[in-house]
Short mmCIF file of N, CA and C in Angstrom, two decimals:
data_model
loop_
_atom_site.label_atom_id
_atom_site.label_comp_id
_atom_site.label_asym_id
_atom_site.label_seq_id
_atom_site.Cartn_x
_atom_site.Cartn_y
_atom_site.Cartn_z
N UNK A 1 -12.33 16.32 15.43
CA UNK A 1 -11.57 15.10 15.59
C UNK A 1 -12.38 14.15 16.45
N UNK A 2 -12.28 13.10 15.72
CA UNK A 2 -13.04 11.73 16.85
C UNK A 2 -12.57 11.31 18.04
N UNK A 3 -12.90 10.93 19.15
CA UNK A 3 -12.29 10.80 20.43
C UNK A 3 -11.38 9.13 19.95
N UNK A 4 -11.35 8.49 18.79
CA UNK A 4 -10.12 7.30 18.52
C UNK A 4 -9.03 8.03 17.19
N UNK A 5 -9.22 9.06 17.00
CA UNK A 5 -8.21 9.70 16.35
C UNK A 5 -7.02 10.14 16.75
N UNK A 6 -6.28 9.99 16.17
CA UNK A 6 -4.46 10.02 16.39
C UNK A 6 -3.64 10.82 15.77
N UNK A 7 -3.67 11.97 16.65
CA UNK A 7 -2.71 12.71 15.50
C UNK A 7 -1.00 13.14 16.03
N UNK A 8 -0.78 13.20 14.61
CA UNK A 8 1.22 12.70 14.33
C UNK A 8 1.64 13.58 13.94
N UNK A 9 3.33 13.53 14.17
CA UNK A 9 4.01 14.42 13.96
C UNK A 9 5.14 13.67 13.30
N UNK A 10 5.45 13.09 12.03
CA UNK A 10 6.71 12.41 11.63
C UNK A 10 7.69 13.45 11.22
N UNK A 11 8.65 12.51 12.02
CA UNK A 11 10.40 13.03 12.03
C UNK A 11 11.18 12.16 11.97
N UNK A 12 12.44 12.53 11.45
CA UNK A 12 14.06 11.58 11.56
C UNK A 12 14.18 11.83 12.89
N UNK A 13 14.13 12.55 13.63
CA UNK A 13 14.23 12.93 14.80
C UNK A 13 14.09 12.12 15.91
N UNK A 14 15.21 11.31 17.09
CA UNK A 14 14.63 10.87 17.58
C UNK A 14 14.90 11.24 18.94
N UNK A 15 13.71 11.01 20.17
CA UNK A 15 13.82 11.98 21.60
C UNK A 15 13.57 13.74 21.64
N UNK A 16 12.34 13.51 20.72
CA UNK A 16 11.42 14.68 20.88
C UNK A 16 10.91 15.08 22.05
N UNK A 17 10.48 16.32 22.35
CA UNK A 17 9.54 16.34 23.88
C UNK A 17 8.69 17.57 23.19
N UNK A 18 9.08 17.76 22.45
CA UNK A 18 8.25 19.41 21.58
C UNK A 18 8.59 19.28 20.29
N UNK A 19 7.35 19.89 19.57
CA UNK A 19 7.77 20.19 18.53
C UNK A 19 7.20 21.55 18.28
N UNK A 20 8.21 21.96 17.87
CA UNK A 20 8.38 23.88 17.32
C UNK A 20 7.23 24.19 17.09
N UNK A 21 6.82 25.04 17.14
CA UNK A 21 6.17 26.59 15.78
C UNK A 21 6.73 27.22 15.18
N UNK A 22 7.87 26.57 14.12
CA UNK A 22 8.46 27.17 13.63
C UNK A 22 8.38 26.93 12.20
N UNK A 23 7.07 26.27 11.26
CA UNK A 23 7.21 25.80 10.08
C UNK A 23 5.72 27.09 9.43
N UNK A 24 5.84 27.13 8.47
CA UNK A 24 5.40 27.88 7.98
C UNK A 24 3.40 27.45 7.66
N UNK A 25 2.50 28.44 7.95
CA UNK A 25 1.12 27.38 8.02
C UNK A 25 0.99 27.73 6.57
N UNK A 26 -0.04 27.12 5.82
CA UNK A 26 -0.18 27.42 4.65
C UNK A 26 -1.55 28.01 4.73
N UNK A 27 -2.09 28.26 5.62
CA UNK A 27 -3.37 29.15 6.00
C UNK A 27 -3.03 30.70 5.76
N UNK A 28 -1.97 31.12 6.84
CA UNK A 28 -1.85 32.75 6.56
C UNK A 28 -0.42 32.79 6.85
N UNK A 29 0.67 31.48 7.01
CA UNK A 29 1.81 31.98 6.65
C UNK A 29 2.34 31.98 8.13
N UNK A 30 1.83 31.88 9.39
CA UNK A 30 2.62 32.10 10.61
C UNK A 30 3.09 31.37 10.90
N UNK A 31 4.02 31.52 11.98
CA UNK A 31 4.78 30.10 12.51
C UNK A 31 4.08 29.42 13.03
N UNK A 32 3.87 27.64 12.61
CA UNK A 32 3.35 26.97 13.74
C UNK A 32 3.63 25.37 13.93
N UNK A 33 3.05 24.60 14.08
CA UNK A 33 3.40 23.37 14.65
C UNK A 33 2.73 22.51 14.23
N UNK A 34 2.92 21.70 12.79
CA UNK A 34 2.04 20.29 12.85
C UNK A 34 1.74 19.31 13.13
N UNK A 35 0.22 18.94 12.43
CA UNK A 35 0.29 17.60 12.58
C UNK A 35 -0.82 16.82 12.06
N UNK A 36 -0.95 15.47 11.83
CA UNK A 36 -1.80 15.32 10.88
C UNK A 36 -2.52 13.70 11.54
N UNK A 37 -3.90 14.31 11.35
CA UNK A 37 -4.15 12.56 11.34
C UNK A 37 -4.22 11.42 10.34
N UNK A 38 -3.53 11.68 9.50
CA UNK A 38 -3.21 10.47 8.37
C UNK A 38 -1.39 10.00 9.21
N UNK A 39 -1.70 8.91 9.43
CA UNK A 39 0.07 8.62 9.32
C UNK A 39 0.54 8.31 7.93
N UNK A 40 -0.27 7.79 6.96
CA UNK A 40 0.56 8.08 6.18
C UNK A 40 1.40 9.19 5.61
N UNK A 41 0.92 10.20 6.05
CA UNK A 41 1.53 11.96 5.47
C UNK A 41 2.57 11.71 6.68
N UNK A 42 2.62 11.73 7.74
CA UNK A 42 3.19 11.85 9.00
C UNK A 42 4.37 10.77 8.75
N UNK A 43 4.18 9.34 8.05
CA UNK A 43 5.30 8.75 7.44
C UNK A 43 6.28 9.53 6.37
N UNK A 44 5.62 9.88 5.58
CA UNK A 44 6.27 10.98 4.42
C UNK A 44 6.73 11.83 5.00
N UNK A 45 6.36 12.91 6.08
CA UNK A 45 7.33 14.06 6.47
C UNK A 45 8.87 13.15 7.04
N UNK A 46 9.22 12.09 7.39
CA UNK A 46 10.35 11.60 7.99
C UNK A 46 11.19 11.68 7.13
N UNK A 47 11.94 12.78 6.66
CA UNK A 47 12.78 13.22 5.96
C UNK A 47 13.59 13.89 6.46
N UNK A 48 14.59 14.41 5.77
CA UNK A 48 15.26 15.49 5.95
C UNK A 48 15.11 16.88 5.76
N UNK A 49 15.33 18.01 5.75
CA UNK A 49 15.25 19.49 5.50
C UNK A 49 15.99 19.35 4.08
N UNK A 50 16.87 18.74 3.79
CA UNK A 50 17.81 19.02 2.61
C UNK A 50 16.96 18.01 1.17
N UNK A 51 16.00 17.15 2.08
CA UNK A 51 15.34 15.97 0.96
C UNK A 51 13.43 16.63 1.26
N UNK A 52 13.68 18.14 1.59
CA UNK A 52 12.44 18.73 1.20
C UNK A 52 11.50 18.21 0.64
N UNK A 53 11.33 17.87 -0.58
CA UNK A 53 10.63 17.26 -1.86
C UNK A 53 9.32 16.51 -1.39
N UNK A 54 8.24 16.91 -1.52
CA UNK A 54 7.03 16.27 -1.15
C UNK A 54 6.62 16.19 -2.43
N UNK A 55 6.19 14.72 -2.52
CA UNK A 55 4.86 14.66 -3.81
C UNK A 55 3.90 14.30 -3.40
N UNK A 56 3.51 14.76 -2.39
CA UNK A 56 2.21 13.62 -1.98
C UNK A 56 0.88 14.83 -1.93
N UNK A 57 -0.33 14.09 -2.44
CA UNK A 57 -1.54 14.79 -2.11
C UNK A 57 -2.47 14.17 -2.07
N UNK A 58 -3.71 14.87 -1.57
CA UNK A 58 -5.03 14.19 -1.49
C UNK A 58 -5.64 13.48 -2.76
N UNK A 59 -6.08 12.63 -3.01
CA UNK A 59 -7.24 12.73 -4.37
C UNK A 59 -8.59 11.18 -3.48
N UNK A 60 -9.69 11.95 -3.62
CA UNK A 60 -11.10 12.05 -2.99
C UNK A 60 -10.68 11.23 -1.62
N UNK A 61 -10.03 11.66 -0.91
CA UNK A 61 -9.80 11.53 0.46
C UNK A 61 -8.47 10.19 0.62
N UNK A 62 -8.15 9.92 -0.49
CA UNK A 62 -6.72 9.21 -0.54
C UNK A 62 -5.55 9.69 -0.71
N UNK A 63 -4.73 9.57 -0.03
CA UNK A 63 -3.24 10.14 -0.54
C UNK A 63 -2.68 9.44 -1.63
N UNK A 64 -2.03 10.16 -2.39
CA UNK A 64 -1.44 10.02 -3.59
C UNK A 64 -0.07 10.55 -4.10
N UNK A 65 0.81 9.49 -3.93
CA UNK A 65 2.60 9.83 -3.72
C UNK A 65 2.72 9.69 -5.38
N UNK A 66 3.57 10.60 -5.89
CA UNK A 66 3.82 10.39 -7.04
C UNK A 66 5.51 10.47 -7.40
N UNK A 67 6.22 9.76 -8.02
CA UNK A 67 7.37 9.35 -8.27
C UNK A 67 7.78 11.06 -9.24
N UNK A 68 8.70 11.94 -8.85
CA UNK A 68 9.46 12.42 -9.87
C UNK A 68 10.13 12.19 -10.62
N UNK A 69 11.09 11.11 -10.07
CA UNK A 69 12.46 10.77 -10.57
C UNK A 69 12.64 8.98 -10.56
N UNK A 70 13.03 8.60 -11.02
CA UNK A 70 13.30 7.19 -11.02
C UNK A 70 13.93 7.17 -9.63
N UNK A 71 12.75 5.89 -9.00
CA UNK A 71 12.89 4.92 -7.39
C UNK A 71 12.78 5.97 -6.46
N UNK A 72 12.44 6.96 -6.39
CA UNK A 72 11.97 8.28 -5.50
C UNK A 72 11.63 8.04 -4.45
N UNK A 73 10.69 6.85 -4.26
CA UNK A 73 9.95 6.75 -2.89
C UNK A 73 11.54 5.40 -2.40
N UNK A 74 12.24 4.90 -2.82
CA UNK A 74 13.28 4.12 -2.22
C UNK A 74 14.46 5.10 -1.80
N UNK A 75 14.59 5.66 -2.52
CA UNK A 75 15.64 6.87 -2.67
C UNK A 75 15.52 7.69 -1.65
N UNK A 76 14.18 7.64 -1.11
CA UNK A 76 13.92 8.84 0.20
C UNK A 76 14.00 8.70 1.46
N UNK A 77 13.35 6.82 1.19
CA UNK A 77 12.73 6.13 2.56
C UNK A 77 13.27 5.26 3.04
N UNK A 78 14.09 4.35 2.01
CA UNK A 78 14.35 3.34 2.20
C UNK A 78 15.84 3.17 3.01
N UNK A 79 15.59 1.75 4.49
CA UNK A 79 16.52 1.69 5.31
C UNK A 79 16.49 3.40 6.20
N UNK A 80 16.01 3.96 6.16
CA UNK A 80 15.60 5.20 6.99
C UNK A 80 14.57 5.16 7.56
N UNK A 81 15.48 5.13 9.54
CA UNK A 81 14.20 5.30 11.06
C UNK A 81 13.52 6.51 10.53
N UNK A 82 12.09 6.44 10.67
CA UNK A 82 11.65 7.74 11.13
C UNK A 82 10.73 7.59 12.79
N UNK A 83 10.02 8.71 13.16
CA UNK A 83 9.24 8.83 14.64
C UNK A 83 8.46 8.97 13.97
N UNK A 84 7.10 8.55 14.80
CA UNK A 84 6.15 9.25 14.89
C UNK A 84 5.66 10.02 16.65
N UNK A 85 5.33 11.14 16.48
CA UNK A 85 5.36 11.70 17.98
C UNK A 85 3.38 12.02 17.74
N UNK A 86 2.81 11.86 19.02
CA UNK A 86 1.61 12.53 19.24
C UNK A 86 1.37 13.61 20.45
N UNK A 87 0.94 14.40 20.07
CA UNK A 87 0.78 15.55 21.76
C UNK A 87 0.42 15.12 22.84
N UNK A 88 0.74 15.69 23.67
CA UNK A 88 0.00 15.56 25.18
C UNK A 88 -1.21 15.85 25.17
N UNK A 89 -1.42 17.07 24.69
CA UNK A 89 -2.81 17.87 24.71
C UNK A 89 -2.61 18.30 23.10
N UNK A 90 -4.58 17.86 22.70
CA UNK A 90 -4.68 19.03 21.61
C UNK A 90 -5.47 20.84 22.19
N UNK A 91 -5.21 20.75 23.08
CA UNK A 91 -5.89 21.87 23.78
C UNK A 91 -5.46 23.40 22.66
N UNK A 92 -4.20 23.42 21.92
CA UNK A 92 -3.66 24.54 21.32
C UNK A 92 -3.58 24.03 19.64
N UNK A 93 -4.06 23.00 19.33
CA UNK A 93 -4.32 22.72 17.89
C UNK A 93 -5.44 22.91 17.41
N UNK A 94 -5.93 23.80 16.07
CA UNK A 94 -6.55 23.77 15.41
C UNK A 94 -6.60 23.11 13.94
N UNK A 95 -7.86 22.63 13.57
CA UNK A 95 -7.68 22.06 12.43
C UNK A 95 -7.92 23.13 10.94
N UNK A 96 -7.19 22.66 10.62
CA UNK A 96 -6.76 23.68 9.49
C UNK A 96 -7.36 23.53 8.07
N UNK A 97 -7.19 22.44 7.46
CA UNK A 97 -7.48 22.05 5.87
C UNK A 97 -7.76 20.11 6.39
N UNK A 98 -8.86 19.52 6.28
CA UNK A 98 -8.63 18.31 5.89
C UNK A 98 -7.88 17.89 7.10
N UNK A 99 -6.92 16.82 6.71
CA UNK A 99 -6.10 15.84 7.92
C UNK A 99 -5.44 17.03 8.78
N UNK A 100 -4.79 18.07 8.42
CA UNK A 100 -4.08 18.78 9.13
C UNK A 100 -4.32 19.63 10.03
N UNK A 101 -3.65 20.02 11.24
CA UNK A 101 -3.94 20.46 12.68
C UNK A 101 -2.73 21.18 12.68
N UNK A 102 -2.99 22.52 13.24
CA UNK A 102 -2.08 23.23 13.20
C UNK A 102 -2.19 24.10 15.03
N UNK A 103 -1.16 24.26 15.57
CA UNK A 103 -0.84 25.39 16.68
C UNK A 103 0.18 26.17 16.47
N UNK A 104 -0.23 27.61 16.73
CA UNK A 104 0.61 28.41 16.89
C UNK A 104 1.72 28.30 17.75
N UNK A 105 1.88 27.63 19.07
CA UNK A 105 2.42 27.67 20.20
C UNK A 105 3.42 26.06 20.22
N UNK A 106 4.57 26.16 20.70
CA UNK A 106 5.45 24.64 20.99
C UNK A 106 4.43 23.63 21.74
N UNK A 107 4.30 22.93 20.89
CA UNK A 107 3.44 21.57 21.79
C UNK A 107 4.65 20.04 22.15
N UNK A 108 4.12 20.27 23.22
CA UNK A 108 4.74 18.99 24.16
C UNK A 108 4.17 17.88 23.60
N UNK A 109 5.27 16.56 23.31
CA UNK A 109 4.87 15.57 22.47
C UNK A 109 5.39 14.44 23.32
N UNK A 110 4.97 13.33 22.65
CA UNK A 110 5.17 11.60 23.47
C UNK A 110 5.65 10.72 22.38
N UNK A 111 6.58 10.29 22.49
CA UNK A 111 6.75 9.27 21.46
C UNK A 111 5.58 8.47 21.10
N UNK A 112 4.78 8.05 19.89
CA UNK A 112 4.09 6.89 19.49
C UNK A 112 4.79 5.54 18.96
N UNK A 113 5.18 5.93 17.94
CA UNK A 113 6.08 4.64 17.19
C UNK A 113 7.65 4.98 16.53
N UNK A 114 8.18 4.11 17.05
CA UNK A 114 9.65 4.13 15.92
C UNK A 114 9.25 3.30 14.83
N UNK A 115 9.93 4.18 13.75
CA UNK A 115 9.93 3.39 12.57
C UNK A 115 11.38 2.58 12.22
N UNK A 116 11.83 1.45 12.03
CA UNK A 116 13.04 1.14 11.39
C UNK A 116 13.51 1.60 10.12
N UNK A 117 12.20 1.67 9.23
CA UNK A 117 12.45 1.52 7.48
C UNK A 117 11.01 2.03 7.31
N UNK A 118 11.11 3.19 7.19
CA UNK A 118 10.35 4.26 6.48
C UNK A 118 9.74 3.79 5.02
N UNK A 119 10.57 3.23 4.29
CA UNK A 119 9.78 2.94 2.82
C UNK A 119 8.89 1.72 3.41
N UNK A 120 9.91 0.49 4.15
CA UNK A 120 8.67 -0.88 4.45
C UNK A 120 7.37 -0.14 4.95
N UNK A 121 7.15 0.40 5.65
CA UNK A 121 6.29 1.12 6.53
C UNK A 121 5.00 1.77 5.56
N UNK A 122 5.82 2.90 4.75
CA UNK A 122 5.07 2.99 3.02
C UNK A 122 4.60 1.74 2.57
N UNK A 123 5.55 1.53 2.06
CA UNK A 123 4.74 0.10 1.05
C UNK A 123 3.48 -0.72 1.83
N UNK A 124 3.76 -0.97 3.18
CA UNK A 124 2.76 -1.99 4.12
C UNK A 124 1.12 -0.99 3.79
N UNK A 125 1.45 0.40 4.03
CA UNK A 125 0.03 0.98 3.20
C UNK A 125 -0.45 0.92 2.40
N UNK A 126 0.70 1.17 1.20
CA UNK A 126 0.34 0.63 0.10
C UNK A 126 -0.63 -0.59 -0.25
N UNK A 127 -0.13 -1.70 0.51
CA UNK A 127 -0.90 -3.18 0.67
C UNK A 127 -2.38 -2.88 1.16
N UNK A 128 -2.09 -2.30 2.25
CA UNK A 128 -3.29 -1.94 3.24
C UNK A 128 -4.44 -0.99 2.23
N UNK A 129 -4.14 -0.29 0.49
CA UNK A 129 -4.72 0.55 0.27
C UNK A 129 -4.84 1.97 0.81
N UNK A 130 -4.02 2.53 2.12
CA UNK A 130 -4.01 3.71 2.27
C UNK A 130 -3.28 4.84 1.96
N UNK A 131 -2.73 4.13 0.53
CA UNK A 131 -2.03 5.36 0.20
C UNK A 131 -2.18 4.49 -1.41
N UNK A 132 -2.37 5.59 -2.81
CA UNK A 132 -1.89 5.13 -3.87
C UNK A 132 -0.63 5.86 -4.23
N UNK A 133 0.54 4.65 -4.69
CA UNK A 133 1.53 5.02 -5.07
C UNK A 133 1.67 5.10 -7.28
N UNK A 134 2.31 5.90 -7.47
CA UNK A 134 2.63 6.80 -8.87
C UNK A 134 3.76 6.07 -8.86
N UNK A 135 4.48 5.09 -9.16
CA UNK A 135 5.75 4.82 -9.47
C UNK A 135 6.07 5.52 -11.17
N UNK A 136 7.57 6.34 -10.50
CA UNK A 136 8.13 7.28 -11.80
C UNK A 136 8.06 5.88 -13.04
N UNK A 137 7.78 4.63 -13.57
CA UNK A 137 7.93 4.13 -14.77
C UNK A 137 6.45 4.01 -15.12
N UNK A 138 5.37 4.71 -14.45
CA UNK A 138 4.14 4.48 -15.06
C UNK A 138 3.79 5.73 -14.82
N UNK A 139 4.45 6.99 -15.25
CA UNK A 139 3.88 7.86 -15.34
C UNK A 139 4.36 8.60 -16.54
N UNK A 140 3.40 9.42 -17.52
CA UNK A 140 3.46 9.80 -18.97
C UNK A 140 4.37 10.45 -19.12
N UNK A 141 5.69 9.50 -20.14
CA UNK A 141 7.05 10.33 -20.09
C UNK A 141 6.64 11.77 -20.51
N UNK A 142 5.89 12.26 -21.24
CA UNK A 142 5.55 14.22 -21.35
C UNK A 142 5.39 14.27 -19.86
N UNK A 143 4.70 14.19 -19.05
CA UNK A 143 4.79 14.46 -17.46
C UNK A 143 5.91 14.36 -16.84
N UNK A 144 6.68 13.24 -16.79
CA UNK A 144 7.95 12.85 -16.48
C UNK A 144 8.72 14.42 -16.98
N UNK A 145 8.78 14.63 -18.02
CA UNK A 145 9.76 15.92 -18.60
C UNK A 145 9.22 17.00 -18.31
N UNK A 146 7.82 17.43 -18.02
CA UNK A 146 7.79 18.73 -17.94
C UNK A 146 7.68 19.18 -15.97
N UNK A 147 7.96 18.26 -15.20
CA UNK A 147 8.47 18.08 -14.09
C UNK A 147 9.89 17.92 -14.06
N UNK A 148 10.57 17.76 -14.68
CA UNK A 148 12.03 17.57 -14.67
C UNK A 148 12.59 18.94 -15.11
N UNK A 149 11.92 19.55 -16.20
CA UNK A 149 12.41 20.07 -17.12
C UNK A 149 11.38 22.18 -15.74
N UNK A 150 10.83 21.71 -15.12
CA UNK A 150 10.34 22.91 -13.95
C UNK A 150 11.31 23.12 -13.31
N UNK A 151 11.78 21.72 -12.51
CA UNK A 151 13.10 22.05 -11.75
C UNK A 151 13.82 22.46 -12.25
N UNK A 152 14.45 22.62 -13.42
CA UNK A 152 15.17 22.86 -13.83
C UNK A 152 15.45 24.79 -14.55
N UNK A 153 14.36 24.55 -14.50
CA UNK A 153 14.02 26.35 -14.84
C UNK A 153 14.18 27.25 -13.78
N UNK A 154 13.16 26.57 -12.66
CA UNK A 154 13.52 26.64 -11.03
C UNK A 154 14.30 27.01 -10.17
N UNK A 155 15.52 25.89 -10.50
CA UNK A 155 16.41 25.92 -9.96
C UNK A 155 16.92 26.65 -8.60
N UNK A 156 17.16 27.57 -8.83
CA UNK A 156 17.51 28.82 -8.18
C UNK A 156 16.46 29.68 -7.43
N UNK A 157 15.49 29.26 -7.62
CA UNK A 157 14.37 29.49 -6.51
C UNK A 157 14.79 29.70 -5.06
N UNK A 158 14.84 30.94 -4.42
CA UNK A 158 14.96 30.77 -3.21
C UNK A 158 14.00 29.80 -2.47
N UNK A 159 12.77 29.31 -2.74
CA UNK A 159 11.93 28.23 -2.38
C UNK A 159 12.96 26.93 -2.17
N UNK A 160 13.58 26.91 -3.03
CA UNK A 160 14.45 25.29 -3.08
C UNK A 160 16.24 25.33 -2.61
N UNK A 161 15.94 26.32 -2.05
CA UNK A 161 17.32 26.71 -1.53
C UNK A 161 18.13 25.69 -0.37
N UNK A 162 17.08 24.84 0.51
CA UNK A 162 17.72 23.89 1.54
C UNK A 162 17.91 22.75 0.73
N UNK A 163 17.52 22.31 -0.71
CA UNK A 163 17.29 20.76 -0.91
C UNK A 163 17.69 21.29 -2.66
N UNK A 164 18.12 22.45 -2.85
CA UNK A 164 19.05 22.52 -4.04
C UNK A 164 19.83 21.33 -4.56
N UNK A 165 20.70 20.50 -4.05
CA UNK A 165 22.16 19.77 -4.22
C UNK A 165 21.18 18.87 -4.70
N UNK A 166 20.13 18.62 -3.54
CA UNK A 166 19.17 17.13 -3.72
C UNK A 166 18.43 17.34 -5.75
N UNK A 167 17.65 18.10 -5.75
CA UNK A 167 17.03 17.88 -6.99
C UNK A 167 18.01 18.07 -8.19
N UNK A 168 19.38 18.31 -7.82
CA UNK A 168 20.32 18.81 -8.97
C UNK A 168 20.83 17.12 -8.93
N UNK A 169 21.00 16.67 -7.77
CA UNK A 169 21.28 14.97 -7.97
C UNK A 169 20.35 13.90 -8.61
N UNK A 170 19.02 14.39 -8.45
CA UNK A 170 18.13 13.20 -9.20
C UNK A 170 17.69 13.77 -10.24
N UNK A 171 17.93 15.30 -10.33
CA UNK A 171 16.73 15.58 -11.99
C UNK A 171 17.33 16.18 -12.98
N UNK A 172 19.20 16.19 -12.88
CA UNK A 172 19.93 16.91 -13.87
C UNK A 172 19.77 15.87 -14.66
N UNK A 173 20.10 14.75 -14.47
CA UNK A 173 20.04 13.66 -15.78
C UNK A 173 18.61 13.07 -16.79
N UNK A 174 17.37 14.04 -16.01
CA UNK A 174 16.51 13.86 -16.94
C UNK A 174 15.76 15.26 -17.64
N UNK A 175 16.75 16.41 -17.39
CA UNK A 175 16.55 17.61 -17.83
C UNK A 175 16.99 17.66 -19.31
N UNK A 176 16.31 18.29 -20.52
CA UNK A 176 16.62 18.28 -21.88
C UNK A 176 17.77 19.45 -22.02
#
């Protein structure tokens, strides 16, 4: 990490002083504590547990949000505060994959920024180029369905067990 690098922790959450080790690493699976130096990813986690649903990934060092469902990224973000929190110390973070930093141990955090409106916040990247957005009406209705039509096979995935209600609300009506 560069000594002007910033790394985040986005949440709905607001009046943090820690954040857990309690999320799962995708390295070997233990409990730990993220965080990332992209805010744009760190904008995207400001969700809920029940609105799980990430589409977002890398492509050649850009993030790339992609629409499942018709208005997805409004539907998630929009008129919704999120935080962004940064540590005290990275003394117990390691970097893991790319943007992400991971500790095993509860790290003590500082507020950085409130967000008002989570999607404005998105979109202003968007402008800025640091994020490309997939809006669900420009993406290949066969793609569109065989993402609709996963969840739906899915379903019952203990994987999707906190945010069940959620994908049964946006993707029953485009399931065959």
């Amino acid at each position: 990490m560069t000594k002007n690098e910033i790394l985040y922790h986005g949440s709905i959450i607001n009046g943090l002083h820690t954040i857990l080790a309690n999320a799962r690493s995708h390295v070997d699976g233990s409990n730990v504590a993220y965080f990332t130096t992209d805010r744009v990813y760190a904008l995207v986690c400001c969700r809920s547990r029940e609105e799980n649903f990430v589409t977002l990934g890398l492509k050649d060092g850009v993030p790339h949000y992609y629409e499942r469902f018709p208005d997805q990224l409004k539907v998630m973000y929009e008129g919704k505060e999120g935080f962004l929190y940064r540590p005290v110390s990275v003394q117990d973070l390691r970097n893991t994959r790319g943007h992400t930093w991971e500790s095993r141990v509860d790290v003590p955090v500082i507020l950085q920024e409130h967000i008002q409106n989570v999607y404005d916040e998105i979109c202003k990247e968007e402008a800025e180029g640091r994020i490309t957005i997939h809006r669900y009406s420009e993406i290949d209705p066969k793609e569109q369905k065989l993402h609709a039509n996963y969840i739906r096979d899915h379903i019952d995935d203990p994987a999707f067990a906190e945010y069940r209600e959620f994908l049964i609300r946006h993707f029953s009506m485009l399931w065959d």
